[in-house]
XYZ file of C-alpha atoms in Angstrom:
152
model
C 117.428 102.822 44.154
C 117.467 103.477 47.121
C 117.522 107.655 48.171
C 120.362 108.617 50.439
C 119.066 109.871 53.688
C 119.120 113.680 53.863
C 122.152 115.582 54.900
C 122.381 116.090 58.540
C 121.790 120.089 59.477
C 122.067 119.803 63.177
C 123.586 117.815 65.628
C 122.182 118.949 68.409
C 119.842 116.352 71.138
C 116.772 116.588 70.587
C 115.716 117.324 74.311
C 117.736 120.426 75.790
C 115.421 122.854 76.314
C 116.106 126.152 74.834
C 116.290 129.757 76.870
C 115.365 129.675 80.879
C 113.887 126.176 80.475
C 117.238 124.960 80.368
C 118.069 126.052 83.882
C 114.734 123.927 85.216
C 116.008 120.780 83.333
C 118.319 118.336 85.466
C 121.583 118.052 83.759
C 121.673 121.468 83.130
C 120.488 122.795 86.621
C 123.581 122.312 87.800
C 125.254 125.266 85.867
C 124.095 127.890 88.650
C 124.974 126.285 91.834
C 127.853 125.585 90.306
C 128.388 128.940 88.991
C 127.742 130.390 92.988
C 129.382 128.455 94.772
C 132.822 128.243 92.818
C 132.188 132.156 93.024
C 131.959 131.873 96.784
C 135.168 129.463 96.709
C 137.309 132.257 94.930
C 135.910 135.114 96.724
C 136.750 133.467 100.465
C 140.043 132.034 99.599
C 141.008 135.604 98.085
C 139.154 137.431 101.891
C 141.448 135.569 103.482
C 145.484 135.976 104.758
C 147.013 133.487 102.585
C 149.364 131.645 104.262
C 150.590 128.958 102.334
C 150.587 130.359 98.728
C 150.915 127.279 96.619
C 148.228 125.264 98.021
C 145.411 128.233 98.017
C 147.161 129.410 94.661
C 145.839 125.793 93.177
C 142.431 126.218 94.949
C 141.900 129.976 93.383
C 143.261 128.588 90.434
C 140.503 125.560 89.933
C 137.882 127.543 91.081
C 138.093 130.931 88.729
C 139.554 128.634 85.711
C 136.446 126.121 86.294
C 134.245 129.379 86.463
C 135.101 130.734 83.485
C 134.366 128.090 81.504
C 131.153 126.735 83.445
C 130.149 130.245 81.961
C 130.786 129.487 78.814
C 129.584 126.378 78.529
C 125.999 128.094 80.089
C 126.317 130.521 77.407
C 126.877 128.138 74.557
C 123.594 126.123 75.958
C 121.531 129.715 75.862
C 122.305 131.171 72.525
C 122.574 127.431 71.221
C 125.718 126.980 70.383
C 126.395 123.483 71.086
C 123.978 122.644 68.467
C 127.057 122.756 65.473
C 129.263 119.628 67.264
C 128.128 116.402 67.276
C 130.032 115.485 70.573
C 128.866 118.269 72.817
C 127.700 116.207 75.747
C 130.717 114.023 75.791
C 132.758 117.207 76.058
C 130.550 118.674 78.623
C 130.379 114.970 80.647
C 134.486 114.954 79.958
C 134.524 118.361 81.417
C 132.688 117.996 84.048
C 134.132 115.064 85.284
C 138.009 116.577 85.310
C 136.764 119.545 86.945
C 135.461 117.491 90.003
C 138.253 115.429 89.934
C 140.575 118.788 90.066
C 137.454 120.896 92.532
C 138.337 117.244 94.935
C 142.210 118.550 94.841
C 141.611 121.883 95.628
C 138.767 121.126 98.067
C 141.660 118.848 100.089
C 144.369 121.284 99.889
C 141.646 124.236 101.345
C 140.801 122.121 103.974
C 144.574 121.953 104.875
C 145.137 125.476 104.940
C 141.750 125.646 107.002
C 143.570 123.179 109.954
C 147.037 124.986 109.447
C 144.552 128.427 109.816
C 142.935 126.916 113.155
C 146.007 128.476 115.788
C 145.623 132.330 113.887
C 143.368 134.750 113.884
C 139.108 133.301 114.130
C 138.211 135.190 111.484
C 140.836 133.807 109.212
C 139.928 130.444 110.255
C 136.513 130.797 109.678
C 136.619 132.208 106.318
C 139.122 129.300 105.331
C 136.132 126.465 106.794
C 133.352 128.668 104.838
C 136.204 128.382 101.336
C 136.413 124.179 102.085
C 132.639 123.863 102.478
C 131.823 125.688 99.640
C 134.838 123.540 98.062
C 133.376 120.320 98.585
C 129.860 121.258 97.961
C 130.694 122.560 94.279
C 133.080 118.787 93.445
C 129.806 117.264 94.064
C 128.027 119.452 91.726
C 130.726 119.160 89.409
C 130.191 115.454 89.663
C 126.592 115.011 89.931
C 126.840 117.331 86.300
C 129.245 114.903 85.187
C 127.207 111.427 85.823
C 123.687 113.241 85.143
C 124.884 114.584 81.786
C 126.564 111.393 80.545
C 123.299 109.224 81.474
C 120.894 111.620 80.463
C-alpha cells in the first residue's frame, strides 16, 4: 500500500524571489514603475484646474485606487503573504489585466480633457498633456505586467 502524499504547507510559486531581488525579476519589476507613473498621473491631474469633473474624476479614481492596490500587492510579495494562497498568480494577472483596461479608459478620458483644455491657460494644457502621457505609459506597464505574470 502506497503512502499518501505529504501535506502541502505552502502554495507559493517556487520561482518568486524574496527581498529586493523581487524588484529585479521581470514580472515583478513592473511594480515600481507602475507606482511611480501612477503617482505622477494623479498628482498632475490634481495640480490642474479640473474642467470636466466627471472625466477627470474617473482618472483620479482609477489612478489612486490602482496605486493603492498595487502598493498592497508589492507589499504582499515583499512580506511573503502570497505564500498562503494557491491561486495568487491568477489573482495577480487578473488584477493587472483589469487595471490595464481601466487605465486605458482613464488615459483616453484624460487625453480628451487635454484636447479640450488646449484653448485655456498653456500651463494647464501642459500639465494635462503630461498627465495623459504618463497615463498611457502606466496603461502599458499594467498590461505588460499582466501578460508577463501570466506567461511566467
